[in-house]
Short mmCIF file of C-alpha atoms in Angstrom, two decimals:
data_model
loop_
_atom_site.label_atom_id
_atom_site.label_comp_id
_atom_site.label_asym_id
_atom_site.label_seq_id
_atom_site.Cartn_x
_atom_site.Cartn_y
_atom_site.Cartn_z
CA MET A 1 0.00 0.00 0.00
CA LEU A 2 1.46 3.37 -1.06
CA ILE A 3 0.60 6.29 1.17
CA LEU A 4 1.27 9.96 0.58
CA GLY A 5 1.87 11.70 3.90
CA ILE A 6 1.36 15.48 4.16
CA GLU A 7 2.43 17.56 7.16
CA SER A 8 1.96 21.33 7.46
CA SER A 9 1.27 22.00 11.14
CA CYS A 10 4.10 24.43 11.76
CA ASP A 11 6.86 26.23 9.85
CA ASP A 12 7.63 23.57 7.25
CA MET A 13 5.53 21.96 4.55
CA ALA A 14 6.48 18.28 4.24
CA ALA A 15 5.39 15.37 2.05
CA ALA A 16 6.53 11.76 1.76
CA VAL A 17 5.63 8.54 -0.01
CA VAL A 18 5.81 5.48 2.24
CA LYS A 19 5.14 1.86 1.29
CA ASP A 20 3.33 -0.39 3.76
CA GLY A 21 3.95 1.93 6.69
CA ARG A 22 7.65 1.14 6.67
CA TYR A 23 9.64 1.81 3.49
CA ILE A 24 10.37 5.46 2.73
CA LEU A 25 10.34 6.07 -1.05
CA SER A 26 10.68 9.82 -0.61
CA ASN A 27 10.70 12.35 2.23
CA VAL A 28 10.66 16.03 1.25
CA VAL A 29 10.62 19.12 3.50
CA SER A 30 10.00 22.66 2.19
CA SER A 31 13.14 24.09 3.78
CA GLN A 32 15.21 21.94 1.43
CA ASP A 33 17.06 23.72 -1.37
CA GLU A 34 15.42 22.02 -4.35
CA ILE A 35 12.02 23.24 -3.19
CA HIS A 36 13.24 26.78 -2.60
CA LYS A 37 14.48 26.89 -6.19
CA LYS A 38 11.16 25.64 -7.57
CA TYR A 39 9.11 28.51 -6.23
CA GLY A 40 11.81 31.09 -6.72
CA GLY A 41 13.19 31.12 -3.21
CA ILE A 42 10.89 33.92 -2.05
CA VAL A 43 9.69 33.06 1.43
CA PRO A 44 6.51 34.86 2.47
CA GLU A 45 6.46 35.99 6.09
CA LEU A 46 3.32 34.11 7.04
CA ALA A 47 3.61 30.34 7.42
CA SER A 48 0.15 29.55 6.02
CA ARG A 49 0.74 31.70 2.95
CA ARG A 50 4.17 30.13 2.53
CA HIS A 51 2.51 26.71 2.69
CA LEU A 52 0.08 27.72 -0.09
CA GLU A 53 3.08 28.37 -2.30
CA THR A 54 5.00 25.23 -1.36
CA VAL A 55 2.33 22.55 -1.05
CA ILE A 56 2.25 21.68 -4.77
CA PRO A 57 6.04 21.74 -5.39
CA VAL A 58 6.66 19.70 -2.21
CA VAL A 59 4.07 17.03 -3.07
CA GLU A 60 5.28 16.88 -6.71
CA GLU A 61 8.86 16.50 -5.52
CA ALA A 62 7.83 13.69 -3.15
CA LEU A 63 6.03 11.85 -6.00
CA ASN A 64 8.95 12.39 -8.40
CA GLN A 65 11.58 11.17 -5.95
CA ALA A 66 9.45 8.09 -5.25
CA LYS A 67 9.10 7.58 -9.02
CA VAL A 68 5.32 7.35 -8.77
CA THR A 69 2.32 9.41 -9.86
CA LEU A 70 -0.85 10.27 -7.96
CA ASP A 71 -2.51 7.31 -9.73
CA ASP A 72 -0.16 4.92 -7.89
CA ILE A 73 -1.05 6.35 -4.46
CA ASP A 74 -3.60 4.29 -2.50
CA ALA A 75 -4.42 6.81 0.21
CA ILE A 76 -3.35 10.06 1.85
CA GLY A 77 -2.44 10.66 5.48
CA VAL A 78 -2.54 14.29 6.56
CA THR A 79 -1.90 16.19 9.81
CA GLN A 80 -5.19 17.29 11.40
CA GLY A 81 -3.60 18.93 14.46
CA PRO A 82 -2.21 20.30 16.68
CA GLY A 83 -0.57 23.41 15.30
CA LEU A 84 -1.33 26.72 13.64
CA VAL A 85 -4.86 26.51 12.28
CA GLY A 86 -4.08 28.33 9.01
CA SER A 87 -1.08 26.12 8.36
CA ILE A 88 -2.86 22.84 9.09
CA LEU A 89 -5.75 23.85 6.84
CA VAL A 90 -3.49 24.24 3.80
CA GLY A 91 -2.31 20.60 3.96
CA LEU A 92 -5.71 19.26 5.02
CA SER A 93 -7.70 21.09 2.31
CA PHE A 94 -5.17 20.05 -0.33
CA ALA A 95 -5.44 16.39 0.74
CA LYS A 96 -9.24 16.52 0.77
CA ALA A 97 -9.36 18.08 -2.70
CA ILE A 98 -7.11 15.38 -4.19
CA CYS A 99 -9.07 12.60 -2.50
CA TYR A 100 -12.35 14.01 -3.76
CA VAL A 101 -11.14 14.24 -7.35
CA LYS A 102 -9.28 10.90 -7.35
CA ASP A 103 -11.90 9.09 -5.25
CA MET A 104 -9.15 8.14 -2.80
CA SER A 105 -9.26 7.46 0.95
CA PHE A 106 -7.61 9.76 3.42
CA VAL A 107 -7.16 9.88 7.16
CA GLY A 108 -6.43 12.72 9.60
CA VAL A 109 -3.41 12.14 11.81
CA ASN A 110 -2.45 13.61 15.18
CA HIS A 111 0.97 15.12 14.59
CA ILE A 112 2.25 14.41 18.14
CA THR A 113 1.30 10.74 18.28
CA ALA A 114 2.74 10.28 14.76
CA HIS A 115 6.23 11.32 15.94
CA PRO A 116 7.04 7.97 17.63
CA MET A 117 5.91 6.09 14.49
CA ALA A 118 9.06 7.35 12.75
CA VAL A 119 10.86 4.54 14.58
CA PHE A 120 9.20 1.98 12.28
CA LEU A 121 10.49 3.68 9.12
CA GLU A 122 13.47 2.77 6.98
CA ALA A 123 14.75 3.70 3.52
CA GLY A 124 13.20 1.42 0.95
CA SER A 125 12.11 0.79 -2.60
CA ARG A 126 8.77 0.12 -4.23
CA GLU A 127 9.67 -3.53 -4.80
CA GLN A 128 10.04 -4.29 -1.10
CA GLY A 129 7.47 -6.35 0.80
CA THR A 130 4.82 -8.54 -0.77
CA GLY A 131 3.22 -5.59 -2.49
CA ASN A 132 -0.28 -6.77 -1.64
CA GLY A 133 -0.67 -4.24 1.11
CA ASN A 134 -1.14 -6.92 3.73
CA ASP A 135 2.30 -6.73 5.28
CA ASN A 136 2.16 -6.52 8.98
CA ILE A 137 5.11 -4.43 10.00
CA ARG A 138 5.16 -6.00 13.45
CA PRO A 139 7.67 -8.80 13.02
CA PRO A 140 6.49 -12.34 13.88
CA ILE A 141 9.47 -12.83 16.16
CA PRO A 142 10.89 -10.06 18.33
CA ASP A 143 13.13 -7.94 16.11
CA PRO A 144 15.69 -5.87 18.02
CA GLN A 145 15.34 -3.19 15.35
CA TYR A 146 11.75 -2.25 16.29
CA PRO A 147 9.90 -1.76 19.58
CA ILE A 148 7.15 -4.18 20.55
CA PHE A 149 3.87 -2.88 21.96
CA PRO A 150 3.31 -1.74 24.60
CA PHE A 151 6.07 0.85 24.66
CA ILE A 152 6.68 4.22 26.32
CA ALA A 153 7.20 7.17 23.98
CA LEU A 154 8.62 10.59 24.80
CA VAL A 155 7.73 13.23 22.21
CA VAL A 156 9.86 16.29 22.79
CA SER A 157 9.85 19.32 20.48
CA GLY A 158 9.41 23.09 20.34
CA GLY A 159 5.69 22.74 20.98
CA HIS A 160 5.38 19.56 23.04
CA THR A 161 6.88 17.52 25.83
CA THR A 162 4.65 14.50 26.36
CA LEU A 163 5.10 10.98 27.71
CA PHE A 164 2.81 8.35 26.19
CA LYS A 165 2.09 4.71 26.77
CA PHE A 166 1.35 3.18 23.37
CA LYS A 167 -0.61 -0.08 23.50
CA ASP A 168 -1.03 -0.15 19.73
CA PHE A 169 -0.67 2.23 16.78
CA ASP A 170 -4.01 3.87 17.48
CA ASN A 171 -4.32 3.15 21.19
CA TYR A 172 -2.39 5.30 23.62
CA GLU A 173 -2.66 7.16 26.90
CA ILE A 174 -0.88 10.31 28.07
CA LEU A 175 1.23 9.66 31.17
CA GLY A 176 2.62 13.15 31.60
CA GLN A 177 3.19 16.42 29.76
CA THR A 178 4.56 19.90 30.26
CA ARG A 179 2.59 22.19 32.53
CA ASP A 180 4.02 25.32 30.90
CA ASP A 181 6.80 25.54 28.27
CA ALA A 182 7.92 22.68 26.02
CA ALA A 183 11.57 21.58 26.28
CA GLY A 184 12.33 22.88 22.77
CA GLU A 185 10.80 26.22 23.71
CA ALA A 186 13.20 26.43 26.67
CA PHE A 187 16.11 25.84 24.26
CA ASP A 188 14.83 28.55 21.88
CA LYS A 189 14.17 31.08 24.63
CA VAL A 190 17.50 30.53 26.39
CA ALA A 191 19.25 30.86 23.01
CA LYS A 192 17.43 34.16 22.60
CA LEU A 193 18.55 35.32 26.07
CA LEU A 194 22.12 34.50 25.03
CA GLY A 195 21.74 36.27 21.69
CA LEU A 196 22.24 33.07 19.71
CA GLY A 197 19.35 33.27 17.24
CA TYR A 198 16.70 30.82 16.07
CA PRO A 199 16.37 27.84 16.14
CA GLY A 200 18.27 27.72 19.39
CA GLY A 201 18.43 23.97 19.92
CA ALA A 202 21.10 23.28 17.32
CA VAL A 203 23.30 26.21 18.44
CA ILE A 204 23.16 25.26 22.12
CA ASP A 205 23.93 21.63 21.22
CA ARG A 206 27.01 22.76 19.29
CA LEU A 207 28.28 25.20 21.94
CA ALA A 208 27.67 22.66 24.72
CA LYS A 209 30.04 20.17 23.12
CA SER A 210 33.01 22.21 24.36
CA GLY A 211 31.46 23.23 27.67
CA ASN A 212 31.51 21.82 31.18
CA VAL A 213 28.13 20.33 32.16
CA SER A 214 28.70 20.94 35.86
CA ALA A 215 30.14 24.47 35.60
CA ILE A 216 26.84 26.02 36.72
CA GLU A 217 24.41 24.21 38.98
CA PHE A 218 20.90 24.71 37.58
CA THR A 219 18.15 23.16 39.69
CA ARG A 220 16.53 20.26 37.83
CA PRO A 221 12.83 21.06 37.43
CA TYR A 222 11.36 17.69 38.46
CA ILE A 223 8.19 19.15 40.09
CA SER A 224 7.99 16.02 42.29
CA LYS A 225 8.74 12.33 42.11
CA ASP A 226 5.02 11.49 41.99
CA THR A 227 4.31 13.05 38.63
CA LEU A 228 5.49 12.44 35.07
CA ASP A 229 4.60 16.04 34.19
CA PHE A 230 7.30 18.51 33.17
CA SER A 231 7.88 22.22 33.83
CA PHE A 232 10.53 24.11 31.85
CA SER A 233 9.48 27.74 32.26
CA GLY A 234 11.49 28.25 35.47
CA ILE A 235 14.85 27.16 34.05
CA LYS A 236 14.70 29.99 31.53
CA THR A 237 14.36 32.40 34.46
CA ALA A 238 17.23 30.63 36.25
CA VAL A 239 19.45 31.30 33.22
CA LEU A 240 18.28 34.92 33.18
CA ASN A 241 19.11 35.25 36.90
CA TYR A 242 22.54 33.79 36.32
CA LEU A 243 23.22 36.21 33.46
CA LYS A 244 22.01 39.29 35.36
CA GLU A 245 23.85 38.27 38.52
CA THR A 246 27.15 37.67 36.74
CA GLU A 247 26.90 40.69 34.44
CA SER A 248 26.19 43.00 37.35
CA HIS A 249 29.56 42.02 38.77
CA GLY A 250 31.29 43.71 35.88
CA SER A 251 31.88 40.90 33.44
CA GLY A 252 30.86 40.01 29.94
CA VAL A 253 30.32 36.85 28.02
CA SER A 254 32.95 34.74 26.33
CA GLY A 255 33.27 31.38 24.67
CA GLN A 256 33.57 29.97 21.22
CA GLY A 257 31.14 31.39 18.68
CA SER A 258 29.08 33.07 21.37
CA GLY A 259 27.65 35.61 18.94
CA PHE A 260 28.30 38.34 21.48
CA LYS A 261 30.24 41.32 20.29
CA SER A 262 33.77 41.21 21.54
CA LYS A 263 34.19 43.81 24.24
CA ILE A 264 37.13 44.75 26.35
CA GLU A 265 35.43 43.48 29.49
CA ASN A 266 35.26 40.03 27.89
CA ARG A 267 38.87 39.60 28.94
CA LYS A 268 37.83 39.59 32.55
CA SER A 269 34.71 37.65 31.74
CA LYS A 270 33.08 35.38 34.27
CA ILE A 271 30.52 33.86 31.91
CA ASN A 272 31.69 31.13 29.60
CA ILE A 273 28.89 30.60 27.12
CA ASN A 274 29.97 27.04 26.32
CA ASP A 275 29.78 26.12 30.00
CA LEU A 276 26.44 27.89 30.32
CA ALA A 277 25.03 26.08 27.27
CA ALA A 278 26.32 22.72 28.52
CA SER A 279 25.02 23.22 32.08
CA PHE A 280 21.58 24.37 30.91
CA GLN A 281 21.30 21.56 28.35
CA GLU A 282 22.34 18.99 30.96
CA ALA A 283 19.56 20.11 33.32
CA ILE A 284 16.92 19.65 30.59
CA VAL A 285 18.41 16.36 29.40
CA ASP A 286 18.54 14.98 32.97
CA VAL A 287 14.86 15.69 33.58
CA LEU A 288 13.75 14.26 30.22
CA THR A 289 15.87 11.15 30.68
CA ASP A 290 14.87 10.49 34.29
CA LYS A 291 11.15 10.96 33.66
CA ALA A 292 11.24 8.70 30.59
CA VAL A 293 12.99 5.96 32.58
CA SER A 294 10.54 6.45 35.49
CA ALA A 295 7.62 6.09 33.06
CA CYS A 296 9.03 2.75 31.84
CA LYS A 297 9.54 1.48 35.39
CA ALA A 298 6.18 2.66 36.71
CA ASN A 299 4.44 0.85 33.84
CA ASN A 300 6.70 -2.18 33.86
CA ILE A 301 7.58 -1.61 30.20
CA ASP A 302 11.07 -2.16 28.80
CA SER A 303 10.82 -0.41 25.40
CA LEU A 304 11.26 3.34 25.05
CA VAL A 305 10.88 5.49 21.93
CA VAL A 306 12.17 9.09 21.88
CA SER A 307 11.19 11.38 19.00
CA GLY A 308 10.34 14.98 18.07
CA GLY A 309 12.67 17.83 17.09
CA VAL A 310 14.56 17.92 20.43
CA ALA A 311 15.41 14.22 19.94
CA CYS A 312 17.96 15.53 17.38
CA ASN A 313 19.95 16.87 20.36
CA SER A 314 23.16 14.86 20.55
CA ARG A 315 23.46 14.96 24.36
CA LEU A 316 19.85 13.80 24.82
CA ARG A 317 20.43 10.90 22.41
CA GLU A 318 23.64 9.95 24.21
CA LYS A 319 22.22 10.16 27.72
CA MET A 320 19.00 8.34 26.78
CA ARG A 321 21.12 5.45 25.50
CA ILE A 322 23.29 5.36 28.63
CA LYS A 323 20.40 5.56 31.12
CA SER A 324 18.35 3.02 29.16
CA LYS A 325 21.22 0.57 29.19
CA ASP A 326 21.72 1.08 32.94
CA ASN A 327 18.05 0.27 33.49
CA SER A 328 17.79 -2.63 30.99
CA ILE A 329 15.44 -0.63 28.76
CA LYS A 330 15.53 -1.07 24.99
CA ILE A 331 15.83 2.40 23.46
CA PHE A 332 14.65 3.42 19.98
CA ILE A 333 15.46 6.87 18.59
CA PRO A 334 14.82 7.62 14.90
CA GLU A 335 17.60 9.19 12.88
CA PRO A 336 17.58 13.02 13.28
CA GLY A 337 15.89 13.64 9.88
CA LEU A 338 12.92 11.55 11.04
CA CYS A 339 12.79 13.12 14.53
CA SER A 340 12.03 16.61 13.25
CA ASP A 341 8.69 17.25 11.50
CA ASN A 342 8.27 15.15 8.36
CA GLY A 343 5.62 13.60 6.12
CA ALA A 344 6.90 10.03 6.41
CA MET A 345 5.82 9.66 10.06
CA ILE A 346 2.34 10.91 9.09
CA ALA A 347 2.18 8.31 6.30
CA ALA A 348 3.36 5.57 8.70
CA ALA A 349 0.66 6.41 11.26
CA ALA A 350 -1.96 6.74 8.50
CA TYR A 351 -1.14 3.26 7.18
CA HIS A 352 -2.13 1.64 10.47
CA PHE A 353 -5.25 3.77 10.91
CA LEU A 354 -6.39 2.83 7.39
CA LYS A 355 -5.69 -0.86 8.06
CA ASN A 356 -7.92 -0.56 11.10
CA GLY A 357 -10.69 0.83 8.92
CA ILE A 358 -10.39 4.47 9.98
CA ARG A 359 -11.27 6.94 7.18
CA GLY A 360 -11.61 10.71 7.09
CA GLY A 361 -14.71 12.47 5.76
CA LEU A 362 -14.63 15.51 3.50
CA ASP A 363 -16.12 17.54 6.36
CA MET A 364 -13.01 16.99 8.51
CA ASN A 365 -11.75 20.17 10.16
CA ALA A 366 -8.37 21.15 11.58
CA ILE A 367 -8.01 20.79 15.37
CA PRO A 368 -5.37 23.36 16.46
CA ASN A 369 -5.38 22.23 20.13
CA MET A 370 -5.60 18.47 19.43
CA GLU A 371 -4.48 16.44 22.47
CA MET B 1 -4.43 57.11 32.31
CA LEU B 2 -4.19 55.63 35.78
CA MET B 3 -1.21 53.50 36.61
CA GLN B 4 -0.71 51.21 39.55
CA VAL B 5 2.73 49.87 40.39
CA PHE B 6 3.29 46.61 42.26
CA HIS B 7 6.48 45.09 43.56
CA THR B 8 6.39 41.31 43.96
CA SER B 9 9.00 39.47 45.98
CA SER B 10 8.57 35.88 44.82
CA PRO B 11 7.20 33.84 41.91
CA GLU B 12 4.21 32.94 44.14
CA ASP B 13 3.64 36.65 44.78
CA THR B 14 3.54 37.35 41.04
CA MET B 15 1.07 34.52 40.50
CA GLU B 16 -1.11 35.74 43.37
CA LEU B 17 -1.24 39.26 41.92
CA GLY B 18 -2.37 37.68 38.65
CA ARG B 19 -5.08 35.73 40.45
CA LYS B 20 -6.46 38.88 42.09
CA ILE B 21 -6.58 40.71 38.75
CA GLY B 22 -8.14 37.63 37.12
CA GLU B 23 -10.95 37.59 39.70
CA GLY B 24 -11.97 41.09 38.62
CA LEU B 25 -12.06 40.43 34.87
CA LYS B 26 -15.31 40.70 32.92
CA ALA B 27 -16.48 39.39 29.53
CA GLY B 28 -14.81 41.29 26.70
CA ASP B 29 -11.78 42.37 28.76
CA VAL B 30 -8.44 42.36 26.97
CA VAL B 31 -5.24 42.01 29.01
CA ALA B 32 -2.01 42.87 27.21
CA LEU B 33 1.23 41.63 28.82
CA ALA B 34 4.62 43.08 27.90
CA GLY B 35 8.10 42.42 29.22
CA GLU B 36 11.31 40.55 28.48
CA LEU B 37 11.86 36.78 28.70
CA GLY B 38 11.77 35.57 32.29
CA ALA B 39 10.05 38.73 33.59
CA GLY B 40 7.06 36.84 34.98
CA LYS B 41 4.42 36.83 32.22
CA THR B 42 3.85 33.06 32.35
CA LEU B 43 3.46 32.96 36.15
CA PHE B 44 1.21 36.01 36.13
CA THR B 45 -0.93 34.42 33.40
CA GLN B 46 -1.21 31.20 35.43
CA GLY B 47 -2.59 33.37 38.25
CA LEU B 48 -4.94 35.31 35.95
CA VAL B 49 -6.40 32.11 34.58
CA LYS B 50 -6.80 30.68 38.10
CA GLY B 51 -8.70 33.86 39.01
CA LEU B 52 -11.04 33.10 36.11
CA ASP B 53 -11.79 29.67 37.66
CA VAL B 54 -10.07 27.65 34.95
CA LYS B 55 -9.08 24.15 36.09
CA GLY B 56 -5.84 22.52 34.97
CA TYR B 57 -2.55 23.92 33.73
CA VAL B 58 -1.81 26.81 31.41
CA LYS B 59 0.50 25.48 28.74
CA SER B 60 2.51 27.96 26.72
CA PRO B 61 0.72 28.78 23.46
CA SER B 62 3.99 29.73 21.73
CA PHE B 63 3.51 26.83 19.30
CA THR B 64 -0.20 27.03 18.53
CA ILE B 65 -0.32 30.83 19.18
CA VAL B 66 -3.77 30.53 20.81
CA ASN B 67 -5.01 28.32 23.67
CA LYS B 68 -8.63 28.38 24.74
CA TYR B 69 -9.77 27.59 28.29
CA GLU B 70 -13.20 27.38 29.87
CA GLY B 71 -13.59 29.03 33.26
CA ARG B 72 -16.38 31.26 34.49
CA LEU B 73 -15.79 32.91 31.09
CA ALA B 74 -14.18 31.70 27.87
CA VAL B 75 -10.48 32.57 28.02
CA TYR B 76 -8.30 33.04 24.92
CA HIS B 77 -4.59 32.93 25.74
CA LEU B 78 -2.46 34.30 22.91
CA ASP B 79 1.32 34.29 22.69
CA LEU B 80 2.80 36.41 19.90
CA TYR B 81 6.41 35.46 20.70
CA ARG B 82 7.05 33.51 17.50
CA LEU B 83 5.30 35.96 15.22
CA GLY B 84 6.96 38.63 13.13
CA GLY B 85 5.23 41.85 12.15
CA VAL B 86 1.76 43.30 12.61
CA ASN B 87 0.69 41.92 9.21
CA GLU B 88 1.37 38.37 10.30
CA ILE B 89 -0.61 38.87 13.49
CA TYR B 90 -3.47 40.52 11.61
CA GLU B 91 -3.60 37.62 9.13
CA LEU B 92 -4.03 35.22 12.03
CA GLY B 93 -7.42 36.77 12.63
CA ILE B 94 -6.82 37.84 16.24
CA GLU B 95 -9.80 40.19 15.88
CA GLU B 96 -12.04 37.16 16.15
CA TYR B 97 -10.74 36.67 19.68
CA LEU B 98 -10.48 40.36 20.60
CA TYR B 99 -14.16 40.95 19.89
CA GLY B 100 -15.46 37.48 20.67
CA GLY B 101 -16.92 38.22 24.12
CA GLY B 102 -14.47 36.16 26.18
CA VAL B 103 -11.44 37.30 28.15
CA VAL B 104 -8.33 37.71 26.00
CA ILE B 105 -4.82 37.47 27.47
CA ILE B 106 -2.03 38.46 25.09
CA GLU B 107 1.60 37.70 25.88
CA TRP B 108 4.23 39.69 23.93
CA ALA B 109 1.54 42.32 23.27
CA GLU B 110 4.25 44.84 22.38
CA LYS B 111 4.29 43.17 18.96
CA ALA B 112 0.66 44.10 18.29
CA TYR B 113 -0.20 47.41 20.03
CA ALA B 114 -1.61 48.74 16.74
CA LEU B 115 -4.15 45.90 16.58
CA LEU B 116 -5.44 46.16 20.15
CA PRO B 117 -8.91 47.56 20.87
CA SER B 118 -9.33 51.13 22.12
CA VAL B 119 -9.76 49.96 25.71
CA TYR B 120 -7.56 47.37 27.36
CA LEU B 121 -5.49 46.57 30.42
CA LEU B 122 -1.76 46.96 29.82
CA ILE B 123 0.55 45.15 32.23
CA LYS B 124 4.30 45.64 31.99
CA PHE B 125 6.85 43.45 33.74
CA PHE B 126 10.34 44.48 34.83
CA TYR B 127 13.11 42.32 36.26
CA THR B 128 14.42 43.96 39.44
CA GLY B 129 16.25 41.07 41.10
CA GLU B 130 16.47 37.30 41.28
CA ASN B 131 12.97 36.91 42.77
CA THR B 132 11.64 40.45 42.57
CA ARG B 133 9.65 42.07 39.79
CA LYS B 134 8.10 45.47 39.21
CA ILE B 135 4.66 45.18 37.61
CA GLU B 136 2.91 48.24 36.17
CA ILE B 137 -0.80 48.06 35.43
CA ARG B 138 -2.54 50.68 33.30
CA ARG B 139 -5.99 51.04 31.83
CA ILE B 140 -5.48 52.22 28.28
CA GLY B 141 -8.24 54.27 26.66
CA ARG B 142 -10.71 54.58 29.52
CA HIS B 143 -9.39 57.82 31.01
CA GLY B 144 -8.99 59.88 27.90
CA SER B 145 -5.73 58.44 26.70
CA LYS B 146 -6.19 57.01 23.22
CA THR B 147 -2.54 56.71 22.56
CA HIS B 148 -0.81 53.40 22.66
CA PRO B 149 2.34 53.16 24.75
#
């Protein structure tokens, strides 16, 4: 079964063609160069308007790279929420229009619960599998490459920090989530405080590599041991306090590639931005790792999936692997390109919904605050 | 234009001030919050929303831009942090919320002063120390001042 997955919930428009919920034939994101060239490289300010301009080139590119046409596609999976309503509507309306004209099935997918499904994906070709659409991607014998249900999933991104227990592809419960800011939002906002630009996650990750994780002691925001909820708003304020406190004692900021203008007072600087980045990142990573392991233990589950944009963070990936090993938990983290927003994970989730007989109607609406 | 100035001495204090203001809000009220990162807007908003009898947590709407809660009134919680210019905010259709009859709380309102209604509550946050904040509350428009800050 060939599924076209379309994702437009946030800043990027993405489309992918996936066979049988597993084999990626193409995976295209609008921020990629070839797409920029196709619509002239002019990026409108507003995401939803930008999506209007990129939806056709992105889908065409996904079909071309997969060497298929719309006539080969069996069904469409499309993000229904959560996200910016105008942005979601572009992808959703486009999918509905194609399905109406081509008399094709489609299904609305929750963007957050699709993130962990990226773990079932791998690069593939159209010839793989039996081709009859009846492949069951759950292996008959335990395959160390894929998690077995039930598993715990941590979805961590700029908009979400949520722990799930997945009993099946379309059966899950929320074990915990952020009570204020998402982890990725904390990265972005701290990067902004440090004058590092957007998106902050990648810059902090890079700076932290040459920093000392225990240079500054930031309190780990655990809330309490009894909850799997998160709270990341306070750590941003802790970084602000540290900056104000240190700066008021007549020092500046130093470190490699800090982005701060070199000033004379930097010579007597007390703030090392690499240490600050590493210490802040470690606090976030510790909380995410500990809560994910606690969720596994509390539910007596030994498989853990970590996905979402923040799962690209190299320290989080490293520490998740170490802590999982220490606790005899099997850890599954998709490659970075499949952790950030993409159409392939939407197609993978859609495949299993469709197999379970779930279909979308043409009256389907976007759900910006979808849980 | 009347202005009240408050000095809070702890995060709890900031939240409590928000709760008291929230208790006094009426349908159609617009609360605009301005101030740098870490100045207390999130905590204050958590208090405001508590004062409006909303159950549960107030998650940051930075990603979805708008969260809606049900308390004794409908509450629209907007966060303009990720947005660029006034055009982008206008295109989002924030007027639907501003004139929708609920209570509207806008974080990073300094990005959209030109789009705000003629009467609203402006609350500015200033960092004064590790746990202390100065919070200025003004009623814009009601006492003859039509000018935005």
